[in-house]
Amino acid sequence: MRKMKRILALGAAALMLTSAFAMPASAEERYGWSFNVAPDQITYTTAVYSKRTDSGCYVYYEGGTKPYFSCDILNSAGKSQCKKTGPIHEGEAGRILQYVYENGYRSCKLKLTSPTNTYGGGVGTWNPDTTTKVAYINL
């Protein structure tokens, strides 16, 4: 009887482990950004990442010394794909309405602009495609 319980317990543990590996680690991958502002450096542009859908882009400003950054989405050629930029405030997450996918591009990058040219900076994350339901920051 004891041997049977042990086998059942091991089987249940193995089943739970294989179930955990079958599920995705997260709903969507987020890419980090870090921006140091200086008098001669008030904008920062991330690397280019794939854009797979016509969904909004996600941006999160985790923290820093600037109260907010203006956000824009650029295509791989560096041209804005937004009708207008929007502010992301410290501690805030938001979506950016843009037209990268609709305009035929399959990659994009995030452009951040500091409200002032004084020293400081910030860190956060972003994703070109999001299903996260947060407010649009540039409507």
Tab-separated table of C-alpha atoms in Angstrom:
chain	number	residue	atom	x	y	z
A	1	MET	CA	0.000	0.000	0.000
A	2	ARG	CA	2.789	2.416	0.903
A	3	LYS	CA	4.574	1.635	-2.367
A	4	MET	CA	1.394	2.291	-4.339
A	5	LYS	CA	0.910	5.718	-2.656
A	6	ARG	CA	4.496	6.640	-3.454
A	7	ILE	CA	4.075	5.673	-7.121
A	8	LEU	CA	0.826	7.652	-7.355
A	9	ALA	CA	2.456	10.680	-5.724
A	10	LEU	CA	5.395	10.522	-8.146
A	11	GLY	CA	3.010	10.158	-11.083
A	12	ALA	CA	0.992	13.178	-9.957
A	13	ALA	CA	4.165	15.238	-9.530
A	14	ALA	CA	5.356	14.234	-13.014
A	15	LEU	CA	1.978	15.180	-14.474
A	16	MET	CA	2.087	18.611	-12.814
A	17	LEU	CA	5.615	19.219	-14.112
A	18	THR	CA	4.732	18.342	-17.696
A	19	SER	CA	1.623	20.548	-17.474
A	20	ALA	CA	3.736	23.467	-16.292
A	21	PHE	CA	6.112	23.098	-19.235
A	22	ALA	CA	3.220	22.978	-21.692
A	23	MET	CA	2.020	26.438	-20.635
A	24	PRO	CA	3.802	29.543	-21.895
A	25	ALA	CA	6.061	31.286	-19.375
A	26	SER	CA	4.308	34.602	-19.967
A	27	ALA	CA	1.580	35.943	-22.179
A	28	GLU	CA	3.950	38.249	-24.017
A	29	GLU	CA	7.630	39.030	-23.998
A	30	ARG	CA	8.620	42.489	-22.839
A	31	TYR	CA	11.815	44.268	-23.831
A	32	GLY	CA	13.686	46.485	-21.407
A	33	TRP	CA	14.696	50.073	-22.023
A	34	SER	CA	16.951	52.378	-20.059
A	35	PHE	CA	17.379	56.042	-20.919
A	36	ASN	CA	19.978	58.474	-19.542
A	37	VAL	CA	19.067	62.073	-20.305
A	38	ALA	CA	21.757	64.725	-20.712
A	39	PRO	CA	21.718	68.290	-22.078
A	40	ASP	CA	22.715	66.961	-25.505
A	41	GLN	CA	20.625	63.747	-25.352
A	42	ILE	CA	16.869	64.144	-24.857
A	43	THR	CA	15.670	61.281	-27.082
A	44	TYR	CA	16.295	57.557	-26.987
A	45	THR	CA	15.260	54.913	-29.504
A	46	THR	CA	15.202	51.178	-28.762
A	47	ALA	CA	16.382	48.417	-31.042
A	48	VAL	CA	14.015	47.199	-33.773
A	49	TYR	CA	11.668	44.326	-32.860
A	50	SER	CA	9.176	42.284	-34.889
A	51	LYS	CA	5.600	43.510	-35.162
A	52	ARG	CA	3.234	40.583	-35.759
A	53	THR	CA	-0.241	42.129	-35.395
A	54	ASP	CA	-2.142	45.399	-35.690
A	55	SER	CA	-2.468	45.624	-31.886
A	56	GLY	CA	-1.253	48.564	-29.838
A	57	CYS	CA	2.270	48.688	-28.451
A	58	TYR	CA	2.722	48.310	-24.694
A	59	VAL	CA	4.977	50.627	-22.690
A	60	TYR	CA	5.725	50.714	-18.967
A	61	TYR	CA	7.788	53.384	-17.179
A	62	GLU	CA	9.028	51.605	-14.061
A	63	GLY	CA	10.874	54.502	-12.476
A	64	GLY	CA	13.459	57.218	-12.762
A	65	THR	CA	14.050	60.892	-12.211
A	66	LYS	CA	11.848	62.259	-14.991
A	67	PRO	CA	8.109	62.636	-14.315
A	68	TYR	CA	7.245	61.315	-17.797
A	69	PHE	CA	8.548	60.596	-21.288
A	70	SER	CA	6.765	61.240	-24.580
A	71	CYS	CA	6.386	58.017	-26.574
A	72	ASP	CA	6.377	57.465	-30.311
A	73	ILE	CA	6.533	54.296	-32.407
A	74	LEU	CA	8.834	54.339	-35.432
A	75	ASN	CA	9.002	51.928	-38.339
A	76	SER	CA	12.313	50.251	-39.151
A	77	ALA	CA	13.241	53.242	-41.349
A	78	GLY	CA	12.792	55.625	-38.405
A	79	LYS	CA	9.522	57.262	-39.529
A	80	SER	CA	6.768	57.873	-36.964
A	81	GLN	CA	3.765	55.573	-37.219
A	82	CYS	CA	1.602	57.486	-34.707
A	83	LYS	CA	-0.878	60.271	-35.389
A	84	LYS	CA	0.386	61.864	-32.172
A	85	THR	CA	2.761	61.032	-29.339
A	86	GLY	CA	1.639	60.363	-25.794
A	87	PRO	CA	3.141	60.696	-22.314
A	88	ILE	CA	4.020	57.737	-20.103
A	89	HIS	CA	4.303	58.774	-16.459
A	90	GLU	CA	6.504	57.158	-13.838
A	91	GLY	CA	4.865	53.978	-12.511
A	92	GLU	CA	2.370	53.896	-15.382
A	93	ALA	CA	1.678	51.307	-18.095
A	94	GLY	CA	-0.109	52.167	-21.314
A	95	ARG	CA	-0.724	51.275	-24.927
A	96	ILE	CA	0.363	53.316	-27.932
A	97	LEU	CA	-1.978	53.529	-30.899
A	98	GLN	CA	0.102	53.287	-34.076
A	99	TYR	CA	-0.143	52.041	-37.663
A	100	VAL	CA	3.046	50.026	-38.216
A	101	TYR	CA	1.366	46.788	-39.302
A	102	GLU	CA	-1.389	48.534	-41.266
A	103	ASN	CA	1.248	50.504	-43.209
A	104	GLY	CA	2.947	47.269	-44.295
A	105	TYR	CA	5.875	47.224	-41.878
A	106	ARG	CA	6.707	44.144	-39.826
A	107	SER	CA	9.080	45.703	-37.301
A	108	CYS	CA	9.202	48.814	-35.161
A	109	LYS	CA	11.012	50.598	-32.358
A	110	LEU	CA	10.029	52.751	-29.407
A	111	LYS	CA	11.207	56.375	-29.272
A	112	LEU	CA	11.218	58.168	-25.913
A	113	THR	CA	11.673	61.911	-25.497
A	114	SER	CA	12.454	63.675	-22.230
A	115	PRO	CA	10.394	66.756	-21.314
A	116	THR	CA	13.595	68.633	-20.370
A	117	ASN	CA	17.291	68.464	-21.231
A	118	THR	CA	18.421	68.272	-17.597
A	119	TYR	CA	20.323	65.211	-16.391
A	120	GLY	CA	18.254	62.235	-15.267
A	121	GLY	CA	16.687	59.179	-16.787
A	122	GLY	CA	14.371	56.238	-16.433
A	123	VAL	CA	13.876	52.517	-17.001
A	124	GLY	CA	10.966	50.421	-18.171
A	125	THR	CA	9.743	47.810	-20.604
A	126	TRP	CA	7.809	47.695	-23.859
A	127	ASN	CA	6.330	45.282	-26.388
A	128	PRO	CA	5.443	45.882	-30.055
A	129	ASP	CA	2.327	43.679	-29.796
A	130	THR	CA	0.162	43.573	-26.703
A	131	THR	CA	-3.034	42.013	-25.480
A	132	THR	CA	-2.699	43.817	-22.145
A	133	LYS	CA	-5.793	45.928	-21.499
A	134	VAL	CA	-4.401	49.266	-20.341
A	135	ALA	CA	-5.420	52.734	-21.537
A	136	TYR	CA	-4.046	54.263	-24.716
A	137	ILE	CA	-1.725	57.164	-23.929
A	138	ASN	CA	-1.932	58.932	-27.291
A	139	LEU	CA	-5.614	59.193	-28.216
